[in-house]
Coordinates of N, CA and C and ligand atoms in Angstrom, one line a residue:
M1 N 71.7 107.1 64.6 CA 71.2 105.7 64.6 C 72.4 104.7 64.6
K2 N 73.5 105.1 63.9 CA 74.5 104.1 63.7 C 75.1 103.6 65.0
D3 N 75.3 104.5 66.0 CA 75.8 104.0 67.3 C 74.8 103.1 68.0
T4 N 73.5 103.3 67.8 CA 72.5 102.4 68.4 C 72.6 101.0 67.7
Y5 N 72.8 101.0 66.4 CA 73.0 99.7 65.7 C 74.3 99.0 66.2
D6 N 75.3 99.8 66.4 CA 76.6 99.2 67.0 C 76.3 98.6 68.4
A7 N 75.5 99.3 69.2 CA 75.2 98.8 70.5 C 74.3 97.5 70.4
L8 N 73.4 97.5 69.4 CA 72.6 96.3 69.2 C 73.5 95.1 68.8
L9 N 74.4 95.4 67.9 CA 75.3 94.3 67.5 C 76.1 93.8 68.7
A10 N 76.6 94.8 69.5 CA 77.4 94.4 70.7 C 76.5 93.5 71.6
I11 N 75.3 93.8 71.8 CA 74.4 92.9 72.6 C 74.3 91.5 72.0
Y12 N 74.0 91.5 70.7 CA 73.9 90.2 70.0 C 75.2 89.4 70.2
T13 N 76.4 90.1 70.1 CA 77.7 89.4 70.2 C 77.9 88.9 71.6
F14 N 77.6 89.8 72.6 CA 77.8 89.5 74.0 C 76.9 88.2 74.3
Y15 N 75.7 88.2 73.9 CA 74.8 87.1 74.2 C 75.3 85.8 73.6
E16 N 75.8 85.9 72.4 CA 76.3 84.7 71.7 C 77.5 84.1 72.5
D17 N 78.4 85.0 73.0 CA 79.5 84.6 73.7 C 79.1 84.0 75.1
F18 N 78.2 84.8 75.8 CA 77.8 84.4 77.1 C 77.1 83.0 77.1
T19 N 76.4 82.7 76.1 CA 75.6 81.5 76.1 C 76.3 80.4 75.3
A20 N 77.5 80.6 74.9 CA 78.2 79.6 74.0 C 78.4 78.3 74.7
D21 N 78.5 78.3 76.0 CA 78.7 77.0 76.7 C 77.4 76.3 77.2
I22 N 76.3 76.9 76.9 CA 75.0 76.3 77.3 C 74.6 75.3 76.2
P23 N 74.5 74.0 76.5 CA 74.2 73.0 75.5 C 72.8 73.2 74.9
V24 N 72.7 73.2 73.5 CA 71.4 73.3 72.9 C 71.3 72.2 71.8
A25 N 70.1 71.8 71.6 CA 69.8 70.7 70.6 C 69.6 71.4 69.2
C26 N 69.5 72.7 69.2 CA 69.2 73.4 67.9 C 70.3 73.1 66.9
R27 N 69.9 72.8 65.7 CA 70.8 72.6 64.6 C 70.4 73.3 63.3
S28 N 71.4 73.6 62.4 CA 71.1 74.2 61.2 C 70.0 73.4 60.4
G29 N 69.0 74.1 59.9 CA 67.9 73.4 59.2 C 66.7 73.1 60.0
C30 N 66.9 73.1 61.4 CA 65.7 72.9 62.2 C 65.1 74.3 62.4
N31 N 63.9 74.4 62.0 CA 63.2 75.8 62.0 C 61.9 75.7 62.7
T32 N 61.7 74.8 63.6 CA 60.5 74.6 64.3 C 60.0 75.9 65.0
C33 N 60.9 76.7 65.5 CA 60.5 78.0 66.2 C 60.4 79.1 65.2
C34 N 60.6 78.9 63.9 CA 60.6 80.0 62.9 C 59.1 80.2 62.4
T35 N 58.3 80.8 63.2 CA 56.9 81.0 62.9 C 56.6 82.4 62.5
A36 N 55.3 82.7 62.2 CA 54.9 84.0 61.8 C 54.6 84.8 63.1
S37 N 54.9 84.3 64.3 CA 54.5 85.0 65.5 C 55.7 85.5 66.3
V38 N 56.8 85.8 65.6 CA 58.0 86.4 66.3 C 57.8 87.8 66.5
T39 N 58.3 88.3 67.7 CA 58.1 89.8 68.0 C 59.5 90.5 67.9
A40 N 59.5 91.8 67.7 CA 60.7 92.5 67.6 C 60.5 94.0 67.9
T41 N 61.6 94.7 68.0 CA 61.5 96.2 68.1 C 61.8 96.8 66.8
S42 N 61.4 98.1 66.6 CA 61.7 98.8 65.4 C 63.2 98.9 65.1
L43 N 64.0 99.0 66.2 CA 65.4 99.1 66.1 C 66.0 97.8 65.4
E44 N 65.5 96.7 65.9 CA 66.0 95.4 65.3 C 65.5 95.3 63.8
I45 N 64.3 95.7 63.6 CA 63.7 95.5 62.2 C 64.5 96.5 61.2
N46 N 64.7 97.7 61.7 CA 65.4 98.6 60.8 C 66.8 98.1 60.5
Y47 N 67.5 97.6 61.5 CA 68.8 97.0 61.4 C 68.8 95.8 60.4
M48 N 67.8 94.9 60.6 CA 67.7 93.8 59.7 C 67.5 94.2 58.3
V49 N 66.5 95.1 58.1 CA 66.2 95.6 56.7 C 67.4 96.2 56.1
K50 N 68.1 97.0 56.8 CA 69.3 97.7 56.3 C 70.4 96.7 55.9
M51 N 70.7 95.8 56.9 CA 71.9 95.0 56.7 C 71.6 93.8 55.8
A52 N 70.4 93.3 55.8 CA 70.1 92.1 55.0 C 69.4 92.4 53.7
G53 N 69.0 93.7 53.5 CA 68.3 94.0 52.3 C 67.1 93.2 52.1
V54 N 66.3 93.1 53.1 CA 65.1 92.2 53.1 C 64.2 92.4 51.9
F55 N 64.0 93.6 51.6 CA 63.0 93.9 50.5 C 63.5 93.7 49.1
S56 N 64.8 93.4 49.0 CA 65.3 93.1 47.6 C 65.1 91.6 47.3
T57 N 64.6 90.8 48.2 CA 64.4 89.4 47.9 C 63.0 89.3 47.2
P58 N 63.0 88.7 45.9 CA 61.8 88.6 45.2 C 60.7 87.9 45.9
G59 N 59.5 88.5 45.9 CA 58.3 87.8 46.5 C 58.2 88.0 48.0
V60 N 59.1 88.7 48.6 CA 59.1 88.7 50.1 C 57.9 89.4 50.6
V61 N 57.5 90.5 50.0 CA 56.4 91.3 50.5 C 55.1 90.5 50.4
N62 N 54.9 89.7 49.3 CA 53.7 88.9 49.1 C 53.7 87.8 50.2
R63 N 54.9 87.2 50.5 CA 54.9 86.2 51.5 C 54.6 86.7 52.9
I64 N 55.1 87.9 53.2 CA 54.8 88.5 54.5 C 53.3 88.8 54.6
S65 N 52.8 89.4 53.5 CA 51.3 89.8 53.6 C 50.5 88.5 53.7
S66 N 50.9 87.5 53.0 CA 50.0 86.3 53.1 C 50.1 85.7 54.5
C67 N 51.3 85.7 55.2 CA 51.4 85.2 56.6 C 50.5 86.0 57.5
L68 N 50.4 87.4 57.2 CA 49.6 88.2 58.1 C 48.1 88.0 57.9
N69 N 47.7 87.3 56.8 CA 46.3 87.0 56.6 C 45.9 85.9 57.5
G70 N 46.9 85.1 58.0 CA 46.5 84.0 58.9 C 46.7 84.4 60.3
P71 N 46.4 83.5 61.3 CA 46.5 83.9 62.7 C 48.0 84.1 63.1
V72 N 48.3 85.2 63.7 CA 49.6 85.5 64.2 C 49.5 86.1 65.6
Y73 N 50.6 86.0 66.3 CA 50.6 86.5 67.7 C 50.9 88.0 67.6
R74 N 50.1 88.8 68.4 CA 50.3 90.2 68.5 C 50.3 90.6 69.9
P75 N 51.5 91.0 70.5 CA 51.5 91.3 71.9 C 50.6 92.5 72.3
V76 N 50.1 92.5 73.5 CA 49.3 93.6 74.0 C 50.1 94.6 74.9
S77 N 51.3 94.2 75.3 CA 52.1 95.1 76.0 C 53.6 94.8 75.7
T78 N 54.4 95.8 75.9 CA 55.8 95.5 75.6 C 56.4 94.8 76.9
I79 N 57.7 94.3 76.7 CA 58.3 93.6 77.8 C 58.5 94.6 79.0
N80 N 58.9 95.8 78.8 CA 59.1 96.8 79.9 C 57.8 97.2 80.5
Q81 N 56.7 97.3 79.7 CA 55.4 97.5 80.3 C 55.0 96.4 81.2
S82 N 55.2 95.2 80.8 CA 54.8 94.0 81.6 C 55.7 94.0 82.9
A83 N 57.0 94.3 82.8 CA 57.8 94.4 84.0 C 57.4 95.5 84.9
S84 N 57.0 96.6 84.4 CA 56.5 97.7 85.2 C 55.2 97.3 86.0
R85 N 54.3 96.6 85.3 CA 53.1 96.1 86.0 C 53.5 95.1 87.2
C86 N 54.4 94.2 86.8 CA 54.8 93.2 87.9 C 55.4 93.9 89.1
M87 N 56.3 94.9 88.7 CA 57.0 95.6 89.8 C 56.1 96.4 90.7
A88 N 54.9 96.8 90.1 CA 53.9 97.5 90.9 C 52.9 96.6 91.5
G89 N 53.2 95.3 91.4 CA 52.3 94.3 92.1 C 51.1 94.0 91.3
R90 N 51.0 94.4 90.0 CA 49.8 94.2 89.2 C 50.0 92.9 88.4
E91 N 48.9 92.3 88.0 CA 48.9 91.2 87.1 C 49.3 91.6 85.7
P92 N 50.0 90.7 85.0 CA 50.3 91.1 83.6 C 49.0 91.3 82.8
A93 N 49.0 92.2 81.8 CA 47.9 92.4 80.9 C 47.5 91.1 80.2
P94 N 46.2 90.8 80.2 CA 45.8 89.5 79.5 C 46.1 89.5 78.1
E95 N 46.7 88.4 77.6 CA 47.0 88.3 76.2 C 45.8 87.9 75.4
H96 N 45.6 88.4 74.2 CA 44.5 87.9 73.4 C 45.0 87.5 72.0
G97 N 46.3 87.5 71.7 CA 46.8 87.1 70.4 C 46.8 85.6 70.2
T98 N 46.8 85.2 69.0 CA 46.9 83.7 68.7 C 48.3 83.4 68.2
H99 N 48.9 82.4 68.8 CA 50.2 82.0 68.3 C 50.1 81.1 67.1
G100 N 49.8 81.8 65.9 CA 49.7 81.1 64.7 C 51.0 80.4 64.3
L101 N 50.9 79.2 63.8 CA 52.2 78.4 63.5 C 52.6 78.5 62.1
G102 N 52.0 79.5 61.3 CA 52.5 79.6 59.9 C 54.0 79.9 59.9
K103 N 54.7 79.5 58.9 CA 56.2 79.6 58.9 C 56.6 81.0 58.6
C104 N 57.8 81.4 59.1 CA 58.3 82.8 58.9 C 58.7 82.9 57.4
P105 N 58.3 84.0 56.8 CA 58.6 84.2 55.4 C 60.1 84.5 55.1
M106 N 60.9 84.6 56.2 CA 62.3 84.8 55.9 C 63.0 83.5 55.7
L107 N 62.3 82.4 55.8 CA 62.9 81.1 55.5 C 63.1 80.9 54.0
N108 N 64.3 80.4 53.6 CA 64.5 80.2 52.2 C 64.0 78.8 51.8
K109 N 64.2 78.4 50.5 CA 63.7 77.1 50.0 C 64.3 76.0 50.7
E110 N 65.5 76.2 51.2 CA 66.2 75.1 51.9 C 65.8 75.0 53.4
G111 N 64.9 75.9 53.8 CA 64.5 75.9 55.2 C 65.4 76.6 56.1
L112 N 66.3 77.4 55.5 CA 67.3 78.2 56.3 C 66.9 79.6 56.4
C113 N 67.3 80.3 57.5 CA 66.9 81.7 57.6 C 67.8 82.6 56.7
S114 N 67.1 83.4 55.9 CA 67.8 84.2 54.8 C 68.4 85.5 55.4
V115 N 68.0 85.8 56.7 CA 68.6 87.0 57.3 C 69.3 86.6 58.6
Y116 N 69.9 85.4 58.7 CA 70.3 84.8 59.9 C 71.3 85.8 60.7
A117 N 72.2 86.3 60.1 CA 73.2 87.2 60.8 C 72.6 88.4 61.4
F118 N 71.4 88.8 60.9 CA 70.8 90.1 61.3 C 69.4 89.9 62.0
R119 N 69.1 88.6 62.3 CA 67.8 88.3 62.9 C 67.6 89.0 64.2
P120 N 66.3 89.2 64.6 CA 66.1 89.9 65.9 C 66.4 89.0 67.1
F121 N 66.4 89.7 68.2 CA 66.8 88.9 69.4 C 65.8 87.8 69.7
A122 N 64.5 88.0 69.5 CA 63.6 86.9 69.8 C 64.0 85.6 69.1
C123 N 64.6 85.7 67.9 CA 65.0 84.5 67.2 C 66.3 83.9 67.9
R124 N 67.1 84.8 68.4 CA 68.4 84.3 69.0 C 68.1 83.7 70.4
A125 N 67.0 84.3 71.1 CA 66.7 83.8 72.4 C 66.0 82.4 72.4
M126 N 65.5 82.0 71.3 CA 64.7 80.8 71.3 C 65.7 79.6 71.1
S127 N 65.9 78.8 72.1 CA 66.8 77.6 72.0 C 66.2 76.6 72.9
S128 N 66.7 75.4 72.7 CA 66.2 74.3 73.6 C 67.3 73.3 73.9
E129 N 67.3 72.8 75.1 CA 68.3 71.7 75.4 C 67.9 70.4 74.8
S130 N 66.6 70.2 74.5 CA 66.2 68.9 73.9 C 65.5 69.3 72.6
A131 N 65.5 68.3 71.6 CA 64.9 68.6 70.3 C 63.4 68.8 70.5
C132 N 62.9 70.0 70.1 CA 61.5 70.4 70.4 C 60.5 69.5 69.8
K133 N 60.8 69.0 68.6 CA 59.9 68.1 67.8 C 59.6 66.9 68.7
K134 N 60.7 66.3 69.2 CA 60.5 65.1 70.0 C 59.9 65.4 71.4
A135 N 60.4 66.4 72.0 CA 59.9 66.7 73.4 C 58.6 67.4 73.4
G136 N 58.1 67.9 72.3 CA 56.8 68.6 72.2 C 56.9 70.0 72.6
G137 N 58.1 70.6 72.8 CA 58.3 72.0 73.1 C 59.7 72.2 73.5
A138 N 60.1 73.5 73.7 CA 61.5 73.8 74.0 C 61.7 73.7 75.5
F139 N 62.9 73.3 75.9 CA 63.3 73.3 77.3 C 64.5 74.2 77.5
M140 N 64.4 75.1 78.4 CA 65.5 76.1 78.7 C 65.8 76.1 80.2
Q141 N 67.0 76.3 80.6 CA 67.3 76.5 82.0 C 66.7 77.8 82.5
S142 N 66.3 77.8 83.8 CA 65.6 79.0 84.3 C 66.5 80.3 84.1
F143 N 67.8 80.1 84.4 CA 68.7 81.3 84.3 C 68.7 81.9 82.9
L144 N 68.6 81.0 81.9 CA 68.6 81.5 80.5 C 67.3 82.2 80.2
I145 N 66.2 81.8 80.7 CA 65.0 82.5 80.5 C 65.1 83.9 81.2
T146 N 65.7 83.9 82.4 CA 65.9 85.2 83.1 C 66.7 86.2 82.2
I147 N 67.9 85.7 81.8 CA 68.7 86.7 81.0 C 68.1 87.0 79.6
N148 N 67.3 86.1 79.1 CA 66.6 86.5 77.8 C 65.7 87.7 78.1
L149 N 65.0 87.6 79.2 CA 64.1 88.7 79.5 C 64.8 90.0 79.7
V150 N 66.0 89.9 80.4 CA 66.8 91.1 80.7 C 67.3 91.7 79.4
I151 N 67.7 90.9 78.4 CA 68.2 91.4 77.1 C 67.0 92.0 76.3
Y152 N 65.8 91.4 76.4 CA 64.7 92.0 75.7 C 64.4 93.4 76.3
Q153 N 64.5 93.5 77.6 CA 64.2 94.8 78.3 C 65.3 95.8 77.9
I154 N 66.5 95.4 77.8 CA 67.6 96.3 77.5 C 67.4 96.8 76.0
I155 N 67.1 95.9 75.1 CA 66.9 96.4 73.7 C 65.8 97.3 73.6
E156 N 64.7 97.0 74.3 CA 63.5 97.9 74.3 C 63.9 99.3 74.9
H157 N 64.7 99.3 75.9 CA 65.1 100.6 76.5 C 66.0 101.4 75.5
M158 N 66.9 100.7 74.8 CA 67.7 101.4 73.8 C 66.8 102.0 72.7
D159 N 65.7 101.4 72.5 CA 64.8 101.8 71.4 C 63.5 102.5 72.0
R160 N 63.7 103.0 73.2 CA 62.5 103.7 73.8 C 61.9 104.8 73.0
G161 N 60.6 104.8 72.9 CA 60.0 105.7 71.9 C 59.8 105.1 70.5
G162 N 60.5 104.0 70.3 CA 60.4 103.3 69.0 C 59.2 102.3 69.2
Q163 N 59.1 101.3 68.3 CA 58.0 100.5 68.2 C 58.3 99.0 68.5
Y164 N 57.2 98.3 68.9 CA 57.3 96.9 69.3 C 56.1 96.2 68.8
G165 N 56.3 95.0 68.3 CA 55.1 94.2 67.8 C 55.5 93.0 67.1
N166 N 54.6 92.4 66.4 CA 54.9 91.2 65.5 C 55.9 91.7 64.5
M167 N 56.9 90.9 64.3 CA 58.0 91.3 63.3 C 57.4 91.5 61.9
L168 N 56.4 90.8 61.5 CA 55.9 90.9 60.1 C 55.1 92.2 60.0
D169 N 54.3 92.6 61.1 CA 53.6 93.8 61.1 C 54.6 95.0 60.9
L170 N 55.7 94.9 61.7 CA 56.7 96.0 61.7 C 57.3 96.1 60.3
L171 N 57.6 94.9 59.7 CA 58.2 94.9 58.4 C 57.3 95.6 57.3
I172 N 56.0 95.2 57.4 CA 55.1 95.7 56.4 C 54.9 97.2 56.5
V173 N 54.6 97.6 57.8 CA 54.4 99.0 58.0 C 55.6 99.8 57.8
G174 N 56.8 99.3 58.2 CA 58.1 100.0 57.9 C 58.3 100.2 56.5
M175 N 58.0 99.1 55.7 CA 58.2 99.2 54.2 C 57.3 100.3 53.6
K176 N 56.1 100.5 54.1 CA 55.2 101.5 53.5 C 55.6 102.9 53.9
T177 N 56.2 103.0 55.1 CA 56.4 104.4 55.6 C 57.9 104.8 55.5
G178 N 58.7 103.9 55.3 CA 60.2 104.2 55.2 C 60.9 103.9 56.5
E179 N 62.2 103.7 56.4 CA 63.0 103.3 57.5 C 62.9 104.3 58.7
G180 N 62.7 103.7 59.8 CA 62.7 104.6 61.0 C 61.4 105.3 61.3
I181 N 60.4 105.1 60.4 CA 59.1 105.8 60.7 C 58.0 104.7 60.7
I182 N 58.0 104.0 61.7 CA 57.1 102.8 61.8 C 55.9 103.2 62.6
K183 N 54.7 103.2 62.0 CA 53.5 103.5 62.7 C 52.4 102.5 62.2
G184 N 51.4 102.2 63.0 CA 50.3 101.4 62.4 C 49.6 100.7 63.5
D185 N 48.5 99.9 63.1 CA 47.8 99.1 64.0 C 48.6 98.0 64.6
H186 N 48.2 97.5 65.7 CA 48.9 96.4 66.4 C 50.3 96.7 66.9
I187 N 50.7 98.0 66.8 CA 52.1 98.3 67.1 C 52.2 99.1 68.4
L188 N 53.0 98.7 69.3 CA 53.2 99.3 70.6 C 54.4 100.2 70.7
T189 N 54.4 101.1 71.7 CA 55.6 102.0 71.9 C 56.5 101.5 72.9
N190 N 57.8 101.4 72.6 CA 58.8 100.9 73.5 C 59.0 101.9 74.7
Q191 N 59.2 101.3 75.9 CA 59.3 102.0 77.1 C 60.7 102.0 77.7
E192 N 60.9 102.9 78.6 CA 62.2 102.9 79.4 C 62.2 101.7 80.3
L193 N 63.4 101.3 80.6 CA 63.6 100.2 81.5 C 63.2 100.5 82.9
P194 N 62.2 99.8 83.5 CA 61.8 100.1 84.9 C 62.6 99.4 85.9
G195 N 63.5 98.5 85.5 CA 64.3 97.7 86.4 C 64.1 96.2 86.0
F196 N 64.8 95.4 86.8 CA 64.7 93.9 86.5 C 64.1 93.1 87.7
I197 N 63.4 92.0 87.3 CA 62.9 91.1 88.3 C 63.7 89.8 88.2
I198 N 64.4 89.5 89.3 CA 65.4 88.4 89.3 C 65.1 87.5 90.4
P199 N 64.9 86.2 90.1 CA 64.7 85.2 91.2 C 65.9 85.2 92.2
P200 N 65.6 85.2 93.5 CA 66.7 85.3 94.5 C 67.9 84.4 94.3
D201 N 67.6 83.1 93.9 CA 68.7 82.2 93.8 C 69.6 82.5 92.5
E202 N 69.1 83.4 91.7 CA 69.9 83.7 90.4 C 70.6 85.1 90.5
L203 N 70.4 85.7 91.7 CA 71.0 87.1 91.8 C 72.5 87.1 91.6
P204 N 73.3 86.2 92.3 CA 74.7 86.2 92.1 C 75.1 86.1 90.6
R205 N 74.5 85.1 89.9 CA 74.8 84.9 88.5 C 74.4 86.1 87.6
F206 N 73.3 86.7 88.0 CA 72.8 87.9 87.3 C 73.7 89.0 87.4
K207 N 74.2 89.2 88.6 CA 75.1 90.4 88.9 C 76.4 90.2 88.1
S208 N 76.9 88.9 88.0 CA 78.1 88.7 87.3 C 77.9 88.9 85.8
F209 N 76.7 88.5 85.3 CA 76.3 88.7 83.9 C 76.2 90.2 83.6
M210 N 75.7 91.0 84.5 CA 75.6 92.4 84.2 C 76.9 93.1 84.3
R211 N 77.8 92.7 85.2 CA 79.1 93.3 85.2 C 79.8 93.1 83.9
R212 N 79.7 91.9 83.3 CA 80.3 91.6 82.0 C 79.6 92.4 80.9
L213 N 78.3 92.5 81.0 CA 77.5 93.2 79.9 C 77.9 94.6 79.8
V214 N 77.9 95.3 80.9 CA 78.1 96.8 80.9 C 79.5 97.1 80.4
R215 N 80.4 96.2 80.5 CA 81.8 96.5 80.1 C 82.0 96.2 78.6
M216 N 81.0 95.6 77.9 CA 81.2 95.3 76.5 C 81.4 96.6 75.7
P217 N 82.5 96.7 74.9 CA 82.8 97.9 74.1 C 81.8 98.1 73.0
V218 N 81.5 99.4 72.8 CA 80.7 99.8 71.6 C 81.4 101.1 71.1
G219 N 82.3 100.9 70.1 CA 83.1 102.0 69.7 C 83.9 102.5 70.8
N220 N 83.8 103.9 71.1 CA 84.5 104.5 72.2 C 83.7 104.4 73.5
L221 N 82.5 103.8 73.4 CA 81.7 103.7 74.6 C 81.6 102.2 75.1
K222 N 80.8 102.0 76.1 CA 80.5 100.6 76.6 C 79.0 100.5 76.6
L223 N 78.6 99.2 76.6 CA 77.1 99.0 76.7 C 76.5 99.6 77.9
G224 N 77.2 99.7 79.0 CA 76.7 100.3 80.2 C 76.3 101.8 80.0
D225 N 76.9 102.4 79.0 CA 76.5 103.8 78.7 C 75.1 104.0 78.1
Y226 N 74.6 102.9 77.6 CA 73.3 102.9 77.0 C 72.2 102.5 78.0
L227 N 72.6 102.3 79.3 CA 71.6 101.8 80.3 C 71.5 102.8 81.4
P228 N 70.4 102.8 82.2 CA 70.4 103.6 83.4 C 71.5 103.3 84.3
K229 N 72.1 104.2 85.1 CA 73.3 104.0 85.9 C 73.1 102.8 86.9
E230 N 72.0 102.9 87.7 CA 71.8 101.9 88.7 C 70.4 101.3 88.6
P231 N 70.1 100.5 87.6 CA 68.7 100.0 87.4 C 68.2 99.3 88.7
R232 N 66.9 99.5 88.9 CA 66.3 98.9 90.1 C 66.3 97.4 89.9
I233 N 66.5 96.6 91.0 CA 66.4 95.2 90.9 C 65.4 94.7 92.0
I234 N 64.4 93.9 91.6 CA 63.5 93.3 92.5 C 63.8 91.8 92.5
S235 N 63.9 91.3 93.7 CA 64.2 89.9 93.8 C 63.3 89.2 94.8
Ligands
LIG301 S1 63.9 85.7 61.0 FE1 65.1 83.9 60.6 S2 65.5 83.0 62.6 FE2 63.8 84.5 62.9 S3 61.9 83.3 62.8 FE3 62.4 84.1 60.7 S4 63.6 82.5 59.6 FE4 63.6 82.0 61.9

């Protein structure tokens, strides 16, 4: 598991470097997107629990449980399952979850993320060029949305056979069953990477992005060693 955690950290670091020049309005203390509807993989949750000691924070289990009593988003398919359907020319599975807006229980009294350095990719991927509160929602460049999906797919592939779902469901079930053994209702199984779907006008930037990503070091390996050799690309 350790080298997979190292690969996950390498992806987080790569993403932070790659997106460093993209202007965002997000500022410390703004937590509009920190809801109870964040999704994650078991790899990310196990990493966060281990590194941030989530369950040593007093009251955290009660806060998570009470969030789960309200409406929360629960995906019906993983990102790679959705990509497979699209690549086969099928419509995405219809969603039936509710995007409840209850606040994430990882926020501390100051409104800051208590697990910030170890937060899942869904938290890192959420950014906006304009202040969401004023604009009524987040605004992202199309290419950023594309590479966010690519990173979601890669993390799922690295955790294939592991689990995917609402972060709070994964935390609660993981706490009951122990690290690395996450099972339960509302939880999906991560799938292998079926390939990427890239808009034609973004192909050159995507290829440059992938060339950099696969060269990112992970100990004696590179991130490319964690991926299929020549992933299919549909454009
Ligand atoms: S884990 Fe942290 S960054 Fe992610 S939604 Fe919760 S408070 Fe926000």
